[in-house]
mmCIF file with all atom_site columns, C-alpha atoms in Angstrom:
data_model
loop_
_atom_site.group_PDB
_atom_site.id
_atom_site.type_symbol
_atom_site.label_atom_id
_atom_site.label_alt_id
_atom_site.label_comp_id
_atom_site.label_asym_id
_atom_site.label_entity_id
_atom_site.label_seq_id
_atom_site.pdbx_PDB_ins_code
_atom_site.Cartn_x
_atom_site.Cartn_y
_atom_site.Cartn_z
_atom_site.occupancy
_atom_site.B_iso_or_equiv
_atom_site.pdbx_formal_charge
_atom_site.auth_seq_id
_atom_site.auth_comp_id
_atom_site.auth_asym_id
_atom_site.auth_atom_id
_atom_site.pdbx_PDB_model_num
ATOM 1   C CA . MET Z 1 1   ? 3.869   15.914  -5.244  1.00 95.00 ? 1   MET Z CA 1
ATOM 2   C CA . LYS Z 1 2   ? 3.848   13.118  -7.772  1.00 96.00 ? 2   LYS Z CA 1
ATOM 3   C CA . VAL Z 1 3   ? 0.950   11.267  -9.397  1.00 97.00 ? 3   VAL Z CA 1
ATOM 4   C CA . PHE Z 1 4   ? 1.650   8.468   -11.898 1.00 98.00 ? 4   PHE Z CA 1
ATOM 5   C CA . ASN Z 1 5   ? 0.147   5.171   -12.966 1.00 98.00 ? 5   ASN Z CA 1
ATOM 6   C CA . TYR Z 1 6   ? 1.818   2.013   -11.734 1.00 98.00 ? 6   TYR Z CA 1
ATOM 7   C CA . ARG Z 1 7   ? 1.817   0.634   -15.296 1.00 97.00 ? 7   ARG Z CA 1
ATOM 8   C CA . ASP Z 1 8   ? 4.225   3.413   -16.313 1.00 98.00 ? 8   ASP Z CA 1
ATOM 9   C CA . VAL Z 1 9   ? 6.878   2.119   -13.908 1.00 98.00 ? 9   VAL Z CA 1
ATOM 10  C CA . GLU Z 1 10  ? 9.392   -0.295  -15.436 1.00 97.00 ? 10  GLU Z CA 1
ATOM 11  C CA . GLU Z 1 11  ? 8.798   -3.949  -14.684 1.00 96.00 ? 11  GLU Z CA 1
ATOM 12  C CA . GLU Z 1 12  ? 11.755  -6.157  -13.691 1.00 95.00 ? 12  GLU Z CA 1
ATOM 13  C CA . PHE Z 1 13  ? 12.051  -9.856  -12.992 1.00 93.00 ? 13  PHE Z CA 1
ATOM 14  C CA . GLU Z 1 14  ? 12.506  -10.407 -9.283  1.00 87.00 ? 14  GLU Z CA 1
ATOM 15  C CA . GLU Z 1 15  ? 15.715  -12.275 -8.457  1.00 87.00 ? 15  GLU Z CA 1
ATOM 16  C CA . GLY Z 1 16  ? 15.269  -15.425 -6.414  1.00 90.00 ? 16  GLY Z CA 1
ATOM 17  C CA . ALA Z 1 17  ? 11.547  -15.640 -7.155  1.00 93.00 ? 17  ALA Z CA 1
ATOM 18  C CA . GLN Z 1 18  ? 9.663   -17.777 -9.686  1.00 94.00 ? 18  GLN Z CA 1
ATOM 19  C CA . LYS Z 1 19  ? 7.496   -16.194 -12.405 1.00 96.00 ? 19  LYS Z CA 1
ATOM 20  C CA . THR Z 1 20  ? 7.502   -12.938 -10.462 1.00 97.00 ? 20  THR Z CA 1
ATOM 21  C CA . ARG Z 1 21  ? 7.816   -9.359  -11.649 1.00 97.00 ? 21  ARG Z CA 1
ATOM 22  C CA . ILE Z 1 22  ? 8.394   -6.254  -9.545  1.00 97.00 ? 22  ILE Z CA 1
ATOM 23  C CA . ARG Z 1 23  ? 7.732   -2.556  -10.117 1.00 98.00 ? 23  ARG Z CA 1
ATOM 24  C CA . ARG Z 1 24  ? 9.491   -0.201  -7.683  1.00 98.00 ? 24  ARG Z CA 1
ATOM 25  C CA . LEU Z 1 25  ? 6.773   2.447   -7.322  1.00 98.00 ? 25  LEU Z CA 1
ATOM 26  C CA . ILE Z 1 26  ? 7.999   4.765   -4.556  1.00 98.00 ? 26  ILE Z CA 1
ATOM 27  C CA . THR Z 1 27  ? 11.719  4.812   -3.741  1.00 98.00 ? 27  THR Z CA 1
ATOM 28  C CA . LYS Z 1 28  ? 14.427  7.142   -2.452  1.00 97.00 ? 28  LYS Z CA 1
ATOM 29  C CA . GLU Z 1 29  ? 14.579  8.550   -5.992  1.00 96.00 ? 29  GLU Z CA 1
ATOM 30  C CA . THR Z 1 30  ? 10.908  9.544   -5.612  1.00 97.00 ? 30  THR Z CA 1
ATOM 31  C CA . GLY Z 1 31  ? 11.828  11.274  -2.343  1.00 96.00 ? 31  GLY Z CA 1
ATOM 32  C CA . ALA Z 1 32  ? 10.813  8.578   0.151   1.00 97.00 ? 32  ALA Z CA 1
ATOM 33  C CA . GLU Z 1 33  ? 13.163  8.444   3.137   1.00 94.00 ? 33  GLU Z CA 1
ATOM 34  C CA . ASN Z 1 34  ? 11.468  5.929   5.422   1.00 95.00 ? 34  ASN Z CA 1
ATOM 35  C CA . PHE Z 1 35  ? 9.866   3.107   3.446   1.00 97.00 ? 35  PHE Z CA 1
ATOM 36  C CA . THR Z 1 36  ? 9.413   1.969   -0.128  1.00 98.00 ? 36  THR Z CA 1
ATOM 37  C CA . MET Z 1 37  ? 6.357   0.807   -2.098  1.00 98.00 ? 37  MET Z CA 1
ATOM 38  C CA . ARG Z 1 38  ? 6.679   -1.997  -4.640  1.00 98.00 ? 38  ARG Z CA 1
ATOM 39  C CA . LEU Z 1 39  ? 4.072   -3.797  -6.757  1.00 98.00 ? 39  LEU Z CA 1
ATOM 40  C CA . PHE Z 1 40  ? 4.540   -7.509  -7.398  1.00 98.00 ? 40  PHE Z CA 1
ATOM 41  C CA . GLU Z 1 41  ? 2.877   -9.737  -9.969  1.00 98.00 ? 41  GLU Z CA 1
ATOM 42  C CA . ILE Z 1 42  ? 3.240   -13.489 -9.551  1.00 98.00 ? 42  ILE Z CA 1
ATOM 43  C CA . ASP Z 1 43  ? 2.027   -15.582 -12.484 1.00 97.00 ? 43  ASP Z CA 1
ATOM 44  C CA . PRO Z 1 44  ? 0.129   -18.851 -11.909 1.00 98.00 ? 44  PRO Z CA 1
ATOM 45  C CA . GLY Z 1 45  ? 2.451   -21.445 -10.388 1.00 96.00 ? 45  GLY Z CA 1
ATOM 46  C CA . GLY Z 1 46  ? 4.986   -18.802 -9.379  1.00 97.00 ? 46  GLY Z CA 1
ATOM 47  C CA . SER Z 1 47  ? 6.158   -17.810 -5.911  1.00 97.00 ? 47  SER Z CA 1
ATOM 48  C CA . SER Z 1 48  ? 8.463   -15.602 -3.917  1.00 96.00 ? 48  SER Z CA 1
ATOM 49  C CA . PRO Z 1 49  ? 11.432  -17.373 -2.267  1.00 95.00 ? 49  PRO Z CA 1
ATOM 50  C CA . PHE Z 1 50  ? 10.849  -19.204 1.035   1.00 95.00 ? 50  PHE Z CA 1
ATOM 51  C CA . HIS Z 1 51  ? 13.056  -16.978 3.157   1.00 94.00 ? 51  HIS Z CA 1
ATOM 52  C CA . SER Z 1 52  ? 13.324  -14.683 6.175   1.00 95.00 ? 52  SER Z CA 1
ATOM 53  C CA . HIS Z 1 53  ? 14.956  -11.309 6.774   1.00 93.00 ? 53  HIS Z CA 1
ATOM 54  C CA . ALA Z 1 54  ? 15.253  -8.635  9.442   1.00 93.00 ? 54  ALA Z CA 1
ATOM 55  C CA . TRP Z 1 55  ? 12.492  -6.361  8.122   1.00 94.00 ? 55  TRP Z CA 1
ATOM 56  C CA . GLU Z 1 56  ? 8.718   -6.556  8.003   1.00 96.00 ? 56  GLU Z CA 1
ATOM 57  C CA . HIS Z 1 57  ? 6.342   -6.653  5.013   1.00 97.00 ? 57  HIS Z CA 1
ATOM 58  C CA . GLU Z 1 58  ? 3.099   -4.674  4.834   1.00 98.00 ? 58  GLU Z CA 1
ATOM 59  C CA . VAL Z 1 59  ? 1.058   -6.124  1.960   1.00 98.00 ? 59  VAL Z CA 1
ATOM 60  C CA . PHE Z 1 60  ? -2.265  -5.276  0.298   1.00 98.00 ? 60  PHE Z CA 1
ATOM 61  C CA . VAL Z 1 61  ? -3.551  -7.839  -2.206  1.00 98.00 ? 61  VAL Z CA 1
ATOM 62  C CA . LEU Z 1 62  ? -5.038  -6.240  -5.330  1.00 98.00 ? 62  LEU Z CA 1
ATOM 63  C CA . GLU Z 1 63  ? -5.891  -9.302  -7.425  1.00 98.00 ? 63  GLU Z CA 1
ATOM 64  C CA . GLY Z 1 64  ? -5.673  -13.079 -7.455  1.00 98.00 ? 64  GLY Z CA 1
ATOM 65  C CA . LYS Z 1 65  ? -5.519  -15.939 -5.028  1.00 98.00 ? 65  LYS Z CA 1
ATOM 66  C CA . GLY Z 1 66  ? -2.540  -17.403 -3.226  1.00 98.00 ? 66  GLY Z CA 1
ATOM 67  C CA . ILE Z 1 67  ? -1.057  -19.056 -0.181  1.00 98.00 ? 67  ILE Z CA 1
ATOM 68  C CA . LEU Z 1 68  ? 1.184   -17.471 2.411   1.00 98.00 ? 68  LEU Z CA 1
ATOM 69  C CA . LYS Z 1 69  ? 3.458   -20.265 3.566   1.00 97.00 ? 69  LYS Z CA 1
ATOM 70  C CA . GLY Z 1 70  ? 5.091   -20.069 6.992   1.00 95.00 ? 70  GLY Z CA 1
ATOM 71  C CA . GLU Z 1 71  ? 4.599   -22.109 10.147  1.00 90.00 ? 71  GLU Z CA 1
ATOM 72  C CA . CYS Z 1 72  ? 1.225   -22.911 8.592   1.00 93.00 ? 72  CYS Z CA 1
ATOM 73  C CA . ASP Z 1 73  ? -0.403  -22.204 5.225   1.00 96.00 ? 73  ASP Z CA 1
ATOM 74  C CA . GLN Z 1 74  ? -2.842  -19.276 5.043   1.00 97.00 ? 74  GLN Z CA 1
ATOM 75  C CA . GLU Z 1 75  ? -4.871  -18.552 1.925   1.00 98.00 ? 75  GLU Z CA 1
ATOM 76  C CA . PHE Z 1 76  ? -5.154  -14.992 0.694   1.00 98.00 ? 76  PHE Z CA 1
ATOM 77  C CA . ARG Z 1 77  ? -7.034  -13.202 -2.050  1.00 98.00 ? 77  ARG Z CA 1
ATOM 78  C CA . ASP Z 1 78  ? -7.884  -9.736  -3.378  1.00 98.00 ? 78  ASP Z CA 1
ATOM 79  C CA . GLY Z 1 79  ? -8.794  -7.294  -0.614  1.00 98.00 ? 79  GLY Z CA 1
ATOM 80  C CA . ASP Z 1 80  ? -6.655  -9.102  1.945   1.00 98.00 ? 80  ASP Z CA 1
ATOM 81  C CA . VAL Z 1 81  ? -4.049  -7.417  4.118   1.00 98.00 ? 81  VAL Z CA 1
ATOM 82  C CA . ILE Z 1 82  ? -0.917  -9.346  5.116   1.00 98.00 ? 82  ILE Z CA 1
ATOM 83  C CA . PHE Z 1 83  ? 1.542   -8.438  7.856   1.00 98.00 ? 83  PHE Z CA 1
ATOM 84  C CA . ILE Z 1 84  ? 4.795   -10.408 8.001   1.00 98.00 ? 84  ILE Z CA 1
ATOM 85  C CA . PRO Z 1 85  ? 6.900   -9.464  11.063  1.00 97.00 ? 85  PRO Z CA 1
ATOM 86  C CA . PRO Z 1 86  ? 10.708  -9.329  10.881  1.00 96.00 ? 86  PRO Z CA 1
ATOM 87  C CA . ASN Z 1 87  ? 12.564  -12.665 10.937  1.00 96.00 ? 87  ASN Z CA 1
ATOM 88  C CA . GLU Z 1 88  ? 9.569   -14.894 10.142  1.00 96.00 ? 88  GLU Z CA 1
ATOM 89  C CA . THR Z 1 89  ? 10.161  -17.332 7.305   1.00 97.00 ? 89  THR Z CA 1
ATOM 90  C CA . HIS Z 1 90  ? 7.589   -16.791 4.562   1.00 97.00 ? 90  HIS Z CA 1
ATOM 91  C CA . GLN Z 1 91  ? 6.671   -17.388 0.938   1.00 97.00 ? 91  GLN Z CA 1
ATOM 92  C CA . LEU Z 1 92  ? 3.835   -16.047 -1.209  1.00 98.00 ? 92  LEU Z CA 1
ATOM 93  C CA . LYS Z 1 93  ? 2.646   -18.514 -3.835  1.00 98.00 ? 93  LYS Z CA 1
ATOM 94  C CA . ASN Z 1 94  ? 0.060   -18.145 -6.590  1.00 98.00 ? 94  ASN Z CA 1
ATOM 95  C CA . ILE Z 1 95  ? -2.455  -21.008 -6.418  1.00 97.00 ? 95  ILE Z CA 1
ATOM 96  C CA . GLY Z 1 96  ? -4.948  -19.518 -8.852  1.00 96.00 ? 96  GLY Z CA 1
ATOM 97  C CA . THR Z 1 97  ? -5.290  -19.344 -12.626 1.00 97.00 ? 97  THR Z CA 1
ATOM 98  C CA . LYS Z 1 98  ? -4.686  -15.578 -12.915 1.00 97.00 ? 98  LYS Z CA 1
ATOM 99  C CA . PRO Z 1 99  ? -1.765  -13.405 -11.802 1.00 98.00 ? 99  PRO Z CA 1
ATOM 100 C CA . VAL Z 1 100 ? -1.536  -12.506 -8.122  1.00 98.00 ? 100 VAL Z CA 1
ATOM 101 C CA . LYS Z 1 101 ? -0.945  -8.785  -7.803  1.00 98.00 ? 101 LYS Z CA 1
ATOM 102 C CA . PHE Z 1 102 ? -0.055  -7.055  -4.545  1.00 98.00 ? 102 PHE Z CA 1
ATOM 103 C CA . ILE Z 1 103 ? 1.530   -3.946  -3.055  1.00 98.00 ? 103 ILE Z CA 1
ATOM 104 C CA . CYS Z 1 104 ? 4.372   -4.709  -0.624  1.00 98.00 ? 104 CYS Z CA 1
ATOM 105 C CA . LEU Z 1 105 ? 6.057   -2.075  1.516   1.00 98.00 ? 105 LEU Z CA 1
ATOM 106 C CA . ILE Z 1 106 ? 9.292   -2.408  3.461   1.00 97.00 ? 106 ILE Z CA 1
ATOM 107 C CA . PRO Z 1 107 ? 11.254  0.049   5.620   1.00 96.00 ? 107 PRO Z CA 1
ATOM 108 C CA . TYR Z 1 108 ? 14.494  1.553   4.350   1.00 93.00 ? 108 TYR Z CA 1
ATOM 109 C CA . MET Z 1 109 ? 16.355  1.774   7.628   1.00 69.00 ? 109 MET Z CA 1
ATOM 110 C CA . LYS Z 1 110 ? 16.923  -1.948  7.985   1.00 49.00 ? 110 LYS Z CA 1
ATOM 111 C CA . THR Z 1 111 ? 17.606  -2.773  4.368   1.00 45.00 ? 111 THR Z CA 1
ATOM 112 C CA . GLU Z 1 112 ? 19.821  -0.029  3.016   1.00 43.00 ? 112 GLU Z CA 1
ATOM 113 C CA . MET B 1 1   ? 1.969   -13.626 10.312  1.00 95.00 ? 1   MET B CA 1
ATOM 114 C CA . LYS B 1 2   ? -1.487  -12.185 9.844   1.00 96.00 ? 2   LYS B CA 1
ATOM 115 C CA . VAL B 1 3   ? -3.886  -12.402 6.891   1.00 97.00 ? 3   VAL B CA 1
ATOM 116 C CA . PHE B 1 4   ? -7.257  -10.647 7.063   1.00 98.00 ? 4   PHE B CA 1
ATOM 117 C CA . ASN B 1 5   ? -9.664  -8.868  4.758   1.00 98.00 ? 5   ASN B CA 1
ATOM 118 C CA . TYR B 1 6   ? -9.766  -5.083  4.902   1.00 98.00 ? 6   TYR B CA 1
ATOM 119 C CA . ARG B 1 7   ? -13.575 -5.206  5.162   1.00 97.00 ? 7   ARG B CA 1
ATOM 120 C CA . ASP B 1 8   ? -13.213 -6.912  8.568   1.00 98.00 ? 8   ASP B CA 1
ATOM 121 C CA . VAL B 1 9   ? -11.418 -3.876  10.005  1.00 98.00 ? 9   VAL B CA 1
ATOM 122 C CA . GLU B 1 10  ? -13.666 -1.367  11.753  1.00 97.00 ? 10  GLU B CA 1
ATOM 123 C CA . GLU B 1 11  ? -14.501 1.723   9.775   1.00 96.00 ? 11  GLU B CA 1
ATOM 124 C CA . GLU B 1 12  ? -14.347 5.151   11.459  1.00 95.00 ? 12  GLU B CA 1
ATOM 125 C CA . PHE B 1 13  ? -15.209 8.623   10.267  1.00 93.00 ? 13  PHE B CA 1
ATOM 126 C CA . GLU B 1 14  ? -12.028 10.601  9.683   1.00 87.00 ? 14  GLU B CA 1
ATOM 127 C CA . GLU B 1 15  ? -11.890 13.773  11.767  1.00 87.00 ? 15  GLU B CA 1
ATOM 128 C CA . GLY B 1 16  ? -11.341 16.959  9.813   1.00 90.00 ? 16  GLY B CA 1
ATOM 129 C CA . ALA B 1 17  ? -12.302 15.345  6.493   1.00 93.00 ? 17  ALA B CA 1
ATOM 130 C CA . GLN B 1 18  ? -15.581 15.465  4.580   1.00 94.00 ? 18  GLN B CA 1
ATOM 131 C CA . LYS B 1 19  ? -17.539 12.291  3.749   1.00 96.00 ? 19  LYS B CA 1
ATOM 132 C CA . THR B 1 20  ? -14.430 10.235  4.493   1.00 97.00 ? 20  THR B CA 1
ATOM 133 C CA . ARG B 1 21  ? -14.024 6.940   6.306   1.00 97.00 ? 21  ARG B CA 1
ATOM 134 C CA . ILE B 1 22  ? -10.797 5.313   7.480   1.00 97.00 ? 22  ILE B CA 1
ATOM 135 C CA . ARG B 1 23  ? -9.834  1.744   8.319   1.00 98.00 ? 23  ARG B CA 1
ATOM 136 C CA . ARG B 1 24  ? -6.561  1.350   10.235  1.00 98.00 ? 24  ARG B CA 1
ATOM 137 C CA . LEU B 1 25  ? -5.293  -1.864  8.605   1.00 98.00 ? 25  LEU B CA 1
ATOM 138 C CA . ILE B 1 26  ? -1.749  -2.324  9.948   1.00 98.00 ? 26  ILE B CA 1
ATOM 139 C CA . THR B 1 27  ? -0.776  -0.545  13.175  1.00 98.00 ? 27  THR B CA 1
ATOM 140 C CA . LYS B 1 28  ? 1.514   -0.938  16.196  1.00 97.00 ? 28  LYS B CA 1
ATOM 141 C CA . GLU B 1 29  ? -1.126  -3.304  17.597  1.00 96.00 ? 29  GLU B CA 1
ATOM 142 C CA . THR B 1 30  ? -0.583  -5.509  14.526  1.00 97.00 ? 30  THR B CA 1
ATOM 143 C CA . GLY B 1 31  ? 3.154   -5.422  15.263  1.00 96.00 ? 31  GLY B CA 1
ATOM 144 C CA . ALA B 1 32  ? 4.262   -2.713  12.836  1.00 97.00 ? 32  ALA B CA 1
ATOM 145 C CA . GLU B 1 33  ? 7.064   -0.584  14.276  1.00 94.00 ? 33  GLU B CA 1
ATOM 146 C CA . ASN B 1 34  ? 8.006   1.654   11.367  1.00 95.00 ? 34  ASN B CA 1
ATOM 147 C CA . PHE B 1 35  ? 4.965   2.661   9.337   1.00 97.00 ? 35  PHE B CA 1
ATOM 148 C CA . THR B 1 36  ? 1.210   2.172   9.294   1.00 98.00 ? 36  THR B CA 1
ATOM 149 C CA . MET B 1 37  ? -1.239  1.191   6.524   1.00 98.00 ? 37  MET B CA 1
ATOM 150 C CA . ARG B 1 38  ? -4.689  2.787   6.388   1.00 98.00 ? 38  ARG B CA 1
ATOM 151 C CA . LEU B 1 39  ? -7.487  2.469   3.821   1.00 98.00 ? 39  LEU B CA 1
ATOM 152 C CA . PHE B 1 40  ? -9.580  5.560   3.063   1.00 98.00 ? 40  PHE B CA 1
ATOM 153 C CA . GLU B 1 41  ? -12.926 5.832   1.324   1.00 98.00 ? 41  GLU B CA 1
ATOM 154 C CA . ILE B 1 42  ? -14.065 9.274   0.229   1.00 98.00 ? 42  ILE B CA 1
ATOM 155 C CA . ASP B 1 43  ? -17.654 9.486   -0.990  1.00 97.00 ? 43  ASP B CA 1
ATOM 156 C CA . PRO B 1 44  ? -18.587 11.650  -3.992  1.00 98.00 ? 44  PRO B CA 1
ATOM 157 C CA . GLY B 1 45  ? -18.135 15.331  -3.134  1.00 96.00 ? 45  GLY B CA 1
ATOM 158 C CA . GLY B 1 46  ? -15.989 14.533  -0.106  1.00 97.00 ? 46  GLY B CA 1
ATOM 159 C CA . SER B 1 47  ? -12.371 15.407  0.565   1.00 97.00 ? 47  SER B CA 1
ATOM 160 C CA . SER B 1 48  ? -9.517  15.201  3.019   1.00 96.00 ? 48  SER B CA 1
ATOM 161 C CA . PRO B 1 49  ? -8.561  18.487  4.722   1.00 94.00 ? 49  PRO B CA 1
ATOM 162 C CA . PHE B 1 50  ? -6.344  20.945  2.824   1.00 95.00 ? 50  PHE B CA 1
ATOM 163 C CA . HIS B 1 51  ? -3.376  20.733  5.171   1.00 94.00 ? 51  HIS B CA 1
ATOM 164 C CA . SER B 1 52  ? 0.325   19.992  5.574   1.00 95.00 ? 52  SER B CA 1
ATOM 165 C CA . HIS B 1 53  ? 2.344   18.043  8.135   1.00 93.00 ? 53  HIS B CA 1
ATOM 166 C CA . ALA B 1 54  ? 5.877   16.865  8.779   1.00 93.00 ? 54  ALA B CA 1
ATOM 167 C CA . TRP B 1 55  ? 5.476   13.360  7.357   1.00 94.00 ? 55  TRP B CA 1
ATOM 168 C CA . GLU B 1 56  ? 5.074   11.935  3.876   1.00 96.00 ? 56  GLU B CA 1
ATOM 169 C CA . HIS B 1 57  ? 2.174   9.984   2.337   1.00 97.00 ? 57  HIS B CA 1
ATOM 170 C CA . GLU B 1 58  ? 2.635   6.915   0.128   1.00 98.00 ? 58  GLU B CA 1
ATOM 171 C CA . VAL B 1 59  ? -0.674  6.270   -1.622  1.00 98.00 ? 59  VAL B CA 1
ATOM 172 C CA . PHE B 1 60  ? -2.030  3.616   -3.987  1.00 98.00 ? 60  PHE B CA 1
ATOM 173 C CA . VAL B 1 61  ? -5.429  4.338   -5.530  1.00 98.00 ? 61  VAL B CA 1
ATOM 174 C CA . LEU B 1 62  ? -7.697  1.286   -5.639  1.00 98.00 ? 62  LEU B CA 1
ATOM 175 C CA . GLU B 1 63  ? -10.907 2.756   -7.045  1.00 98.00 ? 63  GLU B CA 1
ATOM 176 C CA . GLY B 1 64  ? -12.466 6.000   -8.188  1.00 98.00 ? 64  GLY B CA 1
ATOM 177 C CA . LYS B 1 65  ? -11.415 9.316   -9.584  1.00 98.00 ? 65  LYS B CA 1
ATOM 178 C CA . GLY B 1 66  ? -10.223 12.421  -7.771  1.00 98.00 ? 66  GLY B CA 1
ATOM 179 C CA . ILE B 1 67  ? -8.059  15.488  -7.673  1.00 98.00 ? 67  ILE B CA 1
ATOM 180 C CA . LEU B 1 68  ? -4.922  16.022  -5.633  1.00 98.00 ? 68  LEU B CA 1
ATOM 181 C CA . LYS B 1 69  ? -4.897  19.696  -4.805  1.00 97.00 ? 69  LYS B CA 1
ATOM 182 C CA . GLY B 1 70  ? -1.621  21.424  -3.965  1.00 95.00 ? 70  GLY B CA 1
ATOM 183 C CA . GLU B 1 71  ? 0.396   24.058  -5.830  1.00 90.00 ? 71  GLU B CA 1
ATOM 184 C CA . CYS B 1 72  ? -1.534  22.800  -8.842  1.00 93.00 ? 72  CYS B CA 1
ATOM 185 C CA . ASP B 1 73  ? -4.406  20.331  -9.351  1.00 96.00 ? 73  ASP B CA 1
ATOM 186 C CA . GLN B 1 74  ? -3.497  16.801  -10.485 1.00 97.00 ? 74  GLN B CA 1
ATOM 187 C CA . GLU B 1 75  ? -6.156  14.257  -11.414 1.00 98.00 ? 75  GLU B CA 1
ATOM 188 C CA . PHE B 1 76  ? -5.812  10.712  -10.129 1.00 98.00 ? 76  PHE B CA 1
ATOM 189 C CA . ARG B 1 77  ? -7.684  7.464   -10.640 1.00 98.00 ? 77  ARG B CA 1
ATOM 190 C CA . ASP B 1 78  ? -7.510  3.738   -9.887  1.00 98.00 ? 78  ASP B CA 1
ATOM 191 C CA . GLY B 1 79  ? -4.042  2.296   -10.451 1.00 98.00 ? 79  GLY B CA 1
ATOM 192 C CA . ASP B 1 80  ? -2.342  5.600   -9.689  1.00 98.00 ? 80  ASP B CA 1
ATOM 193 C CA . VAL B 1 81  ? 0.463   6.033   -7.198  1.00 98.00 ? 81  VAL B CA 1
ATOM 194 C CA . ILE B 1 82  ? 0.751   9.288   -5.246  1.00 98.00 ? 82  ILE B CA 1
ATOM 195 C CA . PHE B 1 83  ? 3.754   10.518  -3.290  1.00 98.00 ? 83  PHE B CA 1
ATOM 196 C CA . ILE B 1 84  ? 3.261   13.554  -1.048  1.00 98.00 ? 84  ILE B CA 1
ATOM 197 C CA . PRO B 1 85  ? 6.551   14.707  0.540   1.00 97.00 ? 85  PRO B CA 1
ATOM 198 C CA . PRO B 1 86  ? 6.659   16.094  4.087   1.00 96.00 ? 86  PRO B CA 1
ATOM 199 C CA . ASN B 1 87  ? 5.444   19.677  4.585   1.00 96.00 ? 87  ASN B CA 1
ATOM 200 C CA . GLU B 1 88  ? 3.630   20.034  1.250   1.00 96.00 ? 88  GLU B CA 1
ATOM 201 C CA . THR B 1 89  ? 0.066   21.323  1.518   1.00 97.00 ? 89  THR B CA 1
ATOM 202 C CA . HIS B 1 90  ? -2.338  18.839  -0.035  1.00 97.00 ? 90  HIS B CA 1
ATOM 203 C CA . GLN B 1 91  ? -5.929  17.665  -0.296  1.00 97.00 ? 91  GLN B CA 1
ATOM 204 C CA . LEU B 1 92  ? -7.495  14.618  -1.940  1.00 98.00 ? 92  LEU B CA 1
ATOM 205 C CA . LYS B 1 93  ? -10.955 15.270  -3.327  1.00 98.00 ? 93  LYS B CA 1
ATOM 206 C CA . ASN B 1 94  ? -13.461 12.920  -4.955  1.00 98.00 ? 94  ASN B CA 1
ATOM 207 C CA . ILE B 1 95  ? -14.622 14.349  -8.299  1.00 97.00 ? 95  ILE B CA 1
ATOM 208 C CA . GLY B 1 96  ? -16.363 11.201  -9.526  1.00 96.00 ? 96  GLY B CA 1
ATOM 209 C CA . THR B 1 97  ? -19.737 9.576   -8.953  1.00 97.00 ? 97  THR B CA 1
ATOM 210 C CA . LYS B 1 98  ? -18.419 6.569   -6.998  1.00 97.00 ? 98  LYS B CA 1
ATOM 211 C CA . PRO B 1 99  ? -16.341 6.349   -3.806  1.00 98.00 ? 99  PRO B CA 1
ATOM 212 C CA . VAL B 1 100 ? -12.618 6.984   -4.083  1.00 98.00 ? 100 VAL B CA 1
ATOM 213 C CA . LYS B 1 101 ? -10.768 4.223   -2.293  1.00 98.00 ? 101 LYS B CA 1
ATOM 214 C CA . PHE B 1 102 ? -7.034  4.288   -1.571  1.00 98.00 ? 102 PHE B CA 1
ATOM 215 C CA . ILE B 1 103 ? -4.336  2.874   0.652   1.00 98.00 ? 103 ILE B CA 1
ATOM 216 C CA . CYS B 1 104 ? -2.274  5.534   2.442   1.00 98.00 ? 104 CYS B CA 1
ATOM 217 C CA . LEU B 1 105 ? 0.862   4.773   4.453   1.00 98.00 ? 105 LEU B CA 1
ATOM 218 C CA . ILE B 1 106 ? 2.681   7.080   6.857   1.00 97.00 ? 106 ILE B CA 1
ATOM 219 C CA . PRO B 1 107 ? 5.760   6.586   9.028   1.00 96.00 ? 107 PRO B CA 1
ATOM 220 C CA . TYR B 1 108 ? 5.433   6.202   12.812  1.00 93.00 ? 108 TYR B CA 1
ATOM 221 C CA . MET B 1 109 ? 8.617   7.970   13.840  1.00 69.00 ? 109 MET B CA 1
ATOM 222 C CA . LYS B 1 110 ? 7.430   11.444  12.905  1.00 49.00 ? 110 LYS B CA 1
ATOM 223 C CA . THR B 1 111 ? 3.840   11.136  14.025  1.00 44.00 ? 111 THR B CA 1
ATOM 224 C CA . GLU B 1 112 ? 3.912   9.365   17.376  1.00 44.00 ? 112 GLU B CA 1
#
């Protein structure tokens, strides 16, 4: 069993996103076979790409304030849960003055 | 796509655990096919059962301070990530003076 702080996981810039960093917290290297946990930080004005893909997102918002763009705009903030089904076009955008920080989990079977 | 606050999800007492409440945040009813997101709150002195099962846990600790009991004891606190592989005996126990709050995700395929 592993216990570690998220801040001890290397931070990378996320390709295709603006002002966005990713930490890959739980991966196949950790021993996870089914799904993977990542932590994203989007700086003010930044966003994930407006895109769609064949897998879902399960998101828990830790800090900040943003908009989930899709068929309509939905505001989100800390304490919010976001479910994005497969194949729905989406974008997460920071509309606040502090970083938006969230956990985002995706399944392995459809992506690798 | 769904956005909602975790506090708006009904809280239930978790069977087999002590002083522990669970909110089932993302489930099959939400549209999730692969894995499910739950939020647990363990009050001071409380704990999950000391048990093992065939599926893994992916955990992110939001608040509080506790001990993960297994082959050895490992302390955890807010900002920590915990990975519990399948079939490892484990227990999460609150050793602080405030509630321990964490997100815990498990796969569907092995549990239902």
